[in-house]
């Protein structure tokens, strides 16, 4: 014999369907927390890639001037004259304009002394800006990493060797290091290292030392 279900049983079954308000709020909270963590880590990952690319862009800019120097790229001194005797180089300093750091590609022609005559001279080719927040943390020379305020790296045919000079350092320079720093509180840094024989490398900056 079948008996009709009581109203109490029907009400109890209805109450067990779906989520309660508390369960829904907990689920939404967990989803929000996980999403926030993923977004933060993704931004950090992207920033790390961009900063790493910046170090290689600086290295490639130096390599480009090395190529110009040893392949005798002609420089148009005026409307009718070309020079094939000048070197090509890259100039760095630790100064910034409105918080923006930059470096210059130049041709060493007026005079040919291995130093950069400045943005107002005929030596300037391009000035390349670092993205806001990134900075040139330090310039240093030789194995002792003696700090300098500016650094000119020049290449002149037929040798691929780097001619490295600074207006604040009089001794011979056999190695130059450009240390750049990423924005943020973690002080992430990278080194671009140039040796006298023309070798250019990007290295990590760990515990105050550049390491391959």
PDB file of N, CA and C in Angstrom, residues 50-96:
ATOM      1  N   UNK A  50      60.364  41.622 -19.291  1.00  0.00           N
ATOM      2  CA  UNK A  50      60.657  42.919 -19.894  1.00  0.00           C
ATOM      3  C   UNK A  50      62.001  43.462 -19.415  1.00  0.00           C
ATOM      4  N   UNK A  51      62.299  43.277 -18.139  1.00  0.00           N
ATOM      5  CA  UNK A  51      63.570  43.767 -17.603  1.00  0.00           C
ATOM      6  C   UNK A  51      64.737  42.967 -18.170  1.00  0.00           C
ATOM      7  N   UNK A  52      64.555  41.674 -18.297  1.00  0.00           N
ATOM      8  CA  UNK A  52      65.594  40.836 -18.891  1.00  0.00           C
ATOM      9  C   UNK A  52      65.846  41.240 -20.344  1.00  0.00           C
ATOM     10  N   UNK A  53      64.762  41.554 -21.060  1.00  0.00           N
ATOM     11  CA  UNK A  53      64.893  42.015 -22.445  1.00  0.00           C
ATOM     12  C   UNK A  53      65.653  43.336 -22.520  1.00  0.00           C
ATOM     13  N   UNK A  54      65.437  44.211 -21.537  1.00  0.00           N
ATOM     14  CA  UNK A  54      66.130  45.496 -21.520  1.00  0.00           C
ATOM     15  C   UNK A  54      67.641  45.299 -21.460  1.00  0.00           C
ATOM     16  N   UNK A  55      68.088  44.383 -20.618  1.00  0.00           N
ATOM     17  CA  UNK A  55      69.522  44.115 -20.510  1.00  0.00           C
ATOM     18  C   UNK A  55      70.089  43.656 -21.853  1.00  0.00           C
ATOM     19  N   UNK A  56      69.352  42.803 -22.546  1.00  0.00           N
ATOM     20  CA  UNK A  56      69.830  42.317 -23.840  1.00  0.00           C
ATOM     21  C   UNK A  56      69.744  43.400 -24.915  1.00  0.00           C
ATOM     22  N   UNK A  57      68.783  44.306 -24.804  1.00  0.00           N
ATOM     23  CA  UNK A  57      68.706  45.415 -25.752  1.00  0.00           C
ATOM     24  C   UNK A  57      69.921  46.331 -25.617  1.00  0.00           C
ATOM     25  N   UNK A  58      70.359  46.569 -24.384  1.00  0.00           N
ATOM     26  CA  UNK A  58      71.563  47.377 -24.171  1.00  0.00           C
ATOM     27  C   UNK A  58      72.778  46.670 -24.761  1.00  0.00           C
ATOM     28  N   UNK A  59      72.880  45.372 -24.508  1.00  0.00           N
ATOM     29  CA  UNK A  59      74.000  44.602 -25.059  1.00  0.00           C
ATOM     30  C   UNK A  59      73.988  44.630 -26.590  1.00  0.00           C
ATOM     31  N   UNK A  60      72.808  44.517 -27.186  1.00  0.00           N
ATOM     32  CA  UNK A  60      72.707  44.546 -28.646  1.00  0.00           C
ATOM     33  C   UNK A  60      73.037  45.929 -29.205  1.00  0.00           C
ATOM     34  N   UNK A  61      72.711  46.984 -28.457  1.00  0.00           N
ATOM     35  CA  UNK A  61      73.057  48.340 -28.898  1.00  0.00           C
ATOM     36  C   UNK A  61      74.572  48.511 -28.952  1.00  0.00           C
ATOM     37  N   UNK A  62      75.257  47.944 -27.966  1.00  0.00           N
ATOM     38  CA  UNK A  62      76.724  47.994 -27.972  1.00  0.00           C
ATOM     39  C   UNK A  62      77.269  47.157 -29.124  1.00  0.00           C
ATOM     40  N   UNK A  63      76.689  45.979 -29.331  1.00  0.00           N
ATOM     41  CA  UNK A  63      77.129  45.109 -30.429  1.00  0.00           C
ATOM     42  C   UNK A  63      76.914  45.786 -31.785  1.00  0.00           C
ATOM     43  N   UNK A  64      75.830  46.530 -31.910  1.00  0.00           N
ATOM     44  CA  UNK A  64      75.560  47.232 -33.163  1.00  0.00           C
ATOM     45  C   UNK A  64      76.663  48.243 -33.461  1.00  0.00           C
ATOM     46  N   UNK A  65      77.081  49.006 -32.443  1.00  0.00           N
ATOM     47  CA  UNK A  65      78.148  49.982 -32.645  1.00  0.00           C
ATOM     48  C   UNK A  65      79.485  49.290 -32.917  1.00  0.00           C
ATOM     49  N   UNK A  66      79.676  48.120 -32.329  1.00  0.00           N
ATOM     50  CA  UNK A  66      80.887  47.346 -32.620  1.00  0.00           C
ATOM     51  C   UNK A  66      80.909  46.938 -34.094  1.00  0.00           C
ATOM     52  N   UNK A  67      79.765  46.516 -34.594  1.00  0.00           N
ATOM     53  CA  UNK A  67      79.661  46.133 -36.004  1.00  0.00           C
ATOM     54  C   UNK A  67      79.923  47.324 -36.912  1.00  0.00           C
ATOM     55  N   UNK A  68      79.338  48.478 -36.573  1.00  0.00           N
ATOM     56  CA  UNK A  68      79.571  49.685 -37.363  1.00  0.00           C
ATOM     57  C   UNK A  68      81.055  50.047 -37.377  1.00  0.00           C
ATOM     58  N   UNK A  69      81.696  49.928 -36.213  1.00  0.00           N
ATOM     59  CA  UNK A  69      83.092  50.335 -36.102  1.00  0.00           C
ATOM     60  C   UNK A  69      84.038  49.475 -36.918  1.00  0.00           C
ATOM     61  N   UNK A  70      83.841  48.163 -36.870  1.00  0.00           N
ATOM     62  CA  UNK A  70      84.803  47.277 -37.537  1.00  0.00           C
ATOM     63  C   UNK A  70      84.465  47.043 -39.007  1.00  0.00           C
ATOM     64  N   UNK A  71      83.246  47.398 -39.431  1.00  0.00           N
ATOM     65  CA  UNK A  71      82.900  47.252 -40.847  1.00  0.00           C
ATOM     66  C   UNK A  71      82.988  48.574 -41.593  1.00  0.00           C
ATOM     67  N   UNK A  72      83.494  49.600 -40.941  1.00  0.00           N
ATOM     68  CA  UNK A  72      83.743  50.906 -41.555  1.00  0.00           C
ATOM     69  C   UNK A  72      82.467  51.494 -42.153  1.00  0.00           C
ATOM     70  N   UNK A  73      81.479  51.693 -41.312  1.00  0.00           N
ATOM     71  CA  UNK A  73      80.251  52.347 -41.764  1.00  0.00           C
ATOM     72  C   UNK A  73      80.549  53.821 -42.036  1.00  0.00           C
ATOM     73  N   UNK A  74      80.143  54.299 -43.183  1.00  0.00           N
ATOM     74  CA  UNK A  74      80.413  55.693 -43.551  1.00  0.00           C
ATOM     75  C   UNK A  74      79.551  56.637 -42.721  1.00  0.00           C
ATOM     76  N   UNK A  75      80.148  57.762 -42.339  1.00  0.00           N
ATOM     77  CA  UNK A  75      79.415  58.793 -41.617  1.00  0.00           C
ATOM     78  C   UNK A  75      79.388  60.054 -42.465  1.00  0.00           C
ATOM     79  N   UNK A  76      78.187  60.575 -42.692  1.00  0.00           N
ATOM     80  CA  UNK A  76      78.013  61.757 -43.531  1.00  0.00           C
ATOM     81  C   UNK A  76      78.348  62.997 -42.715  1.00  0.00           C
ATOM     82  N   UNK A  77      79.543  63.561 -42.944  1.00  0.00           N
ATOM     83  CA  UNK A  77      79.961  64.739 -42.184  1.00  0.00           C
ATOM     84  C   UNK A  77      79.268  66.006 -42.672  1.00  0.00           C
ATOM     85  N   UNK A  78      78.958  66.068 -43.958  1.00  0.00           N
ATOM     86  CA  UNK A  78      78.168  67.168 -44.507  1.00  0.00           C
ATOM     87  C   UNK A  78      77.475  66.661 -45.765  1.00  0.00           C
ATOM     88  N   UNK A  79      76.898  67.555 -46.537  1.00  0.00           N
ATOM     89  CA  UNK A  79      76.090  67.133 -47.682  1.00  0.00           C
ATOM     90  C   UNK A  79      76.903  66.462 -48.780  1.00  0.00           C
ATOM     91  N   UNK A  80      78.217  66.673 -48.785  1.00  0.00           N
ATOM     92  CA  UNK A  80      79.036  66.124 -49.874  1.00  0.00           C
ATOM     93  C   UNK A  80      80.167  65.220 -49.400  1.00  0.00           C
ATOM     94  N   UNK A  81      80.407  65.149 -48.090  1.00  0.00           N
ATOM     95  CA  UNK A  81      81.583  64.435 -47.586  1.00  0.00           C
ATOM     96  C   UNK A  81      81.181  63.293 -46.665  1.00  0.00           C
ATOM     97  N   UNK A  82      81.851  62.160 -46.834  1.00  0.00           N
ATOM     98  CA  UNK A  82      81.673  61.017 -45.955  1.00  0.00           C
ATOM     99  C   UNK A  82      83.003  60.676 -45.295  1.00  0.00           C
ATOM    100  N   UNK A  83      82.922  60.258 -44.026  1.00  0.00           N
ATOM    101  CA  UNK A  83      84.128  59.859 -43.302  1.00  0.00           C
ATOM    102  C   UNK A  83      84.090  58.362 -43.040  1.00  0.00           C
ATOM    103  N   UNK A  84      85.249  57.707 -43.284  1.00  0.00           N
ATOM    104  CA  UNK A  84      85.366  56.276 -43.032  1.00  0.00           C
ATOM    105  C   UNK A  84      86.373  55.983 -41.921  1.00  0.00           C
ATOM    106  N   UNK A  85      86.883  57.024 -41.292  1.00  0.00           N
ATOM    107  CA  UNK A  85      87.946  56.857 -40.311  1.00  0.00           C
ATOM    108  C   UNK A  85      87.450  56.909 -38.865  1.00  0.00           C
ATOM    109  N   UNK A  86      86.212  57.261 -38.672  1.00  0.00           N
ATOM    110  CA  UNK A  86      85.716  57.442 -37.311  1.00  0.00           C
ATOM    111  C   UNK A  86      85.299  56.120 -36.680  1.00  0.00           C
ATOM    112  N   UNK A  87      85.324  56.103 -35.349  1.00  0.00           N
ATOM    113  CA  UNK A  87      84.827  54.953 -34.614  1.00  0.00           C
ATOM    114  C   UNK A  87      83.360  55.140 -34.257  1.00  0.00           C
ATOM    115  N   UNK A  88      82.771  54.090 -33.721  1.00  0.00           N
ATOM    116  CA  UNK A  88      81.380  54.140 -33.264  1.00  0.00           C
ATOM    117  C   UNK A  88      81.318  53.604 -31.840  1.00  0.00           C
ATOM    118  N   UNK A  89      80.431  54.182 -31.049  1.00  0.00           N
ATOM    119  CA  UNK A  89      80.389  53.743 -29.665  1.00  0.00           C
ATOM    120  C   UNK A  89      79.063  54.021 -28.977  1.00  0.00           C
ATOM    121  N   UNK A  90      79.050  53.690 -27.693  1.00  0.00           N
ATOM    122  CA  UNK A  90      77.874  53.891 -26.840  1.00  0.00           C
ATOM    123  C   UNK A  90      78.327  54.626 -25.584  1.00  0.00           C
ATOM    124  N   UNK A  91      77.533  55.602 -25.183  1.00  0.00           N
ATOM    125  CA  UNK A  91      77.876  56.418 -24.015  1.00  0.00           C
ATOM    126  C   UNK A  91      76.804  56.257 -22.938  1.00  0.00           C
ATOM    127  N   UNK A  92      77.261  56.011 -21.710  1.00  0.00           N
ATOM    128  CA  UNK A  92      76.364  55.867 -20.563  1.00  0.00           C
ATOM    129  C   UNK A  92      76.756  56.871 -19.486  1.00  0.00           C
ATOM    130  N   UNK A  93      75.764  57.320 -18.737  1.00  0.00           N
ATOM    131  CA  UNK A  93      76.043  58.049 -17.500  1.00  0.00           C
ATOM    132  C   UNK A  93      74.944  57.733 -16.494  1.00  0.00           C
ATOM    133  N   UNK A  94      75.168  58.140 -15.263  1.00  0.00           N
ATOM    134  CA  UNK A  94      74.233  57.794 -14.184  1.00  0.00           C
ATOM    135  C   UNK A  94      73.216  58.893 -13.919  1.00  0.00           C
ATOM    136  N   UNK A  95      73.156  59.893 -14.784  1.00  0.00           N
ATOM    137  CA  UNK A  95      72.196  60.979 -14.617  1.00  0.00           C
ATOM    138  C   UNK A  95      70.864  60.625 -15.271  1.00  0.00           C
ATOM    139  N   UNK A  96      69.820  61.233 -14.780  1.00  0.00           N
ATOM    140  CA  UNK A  96      68.493  61.042 -15.368  1.00  0.00           C
ATOM    141  C   UNK A  96      67.837  62.401 -15.565  1.00  0.00           C
TER     142      UNK A  96
END
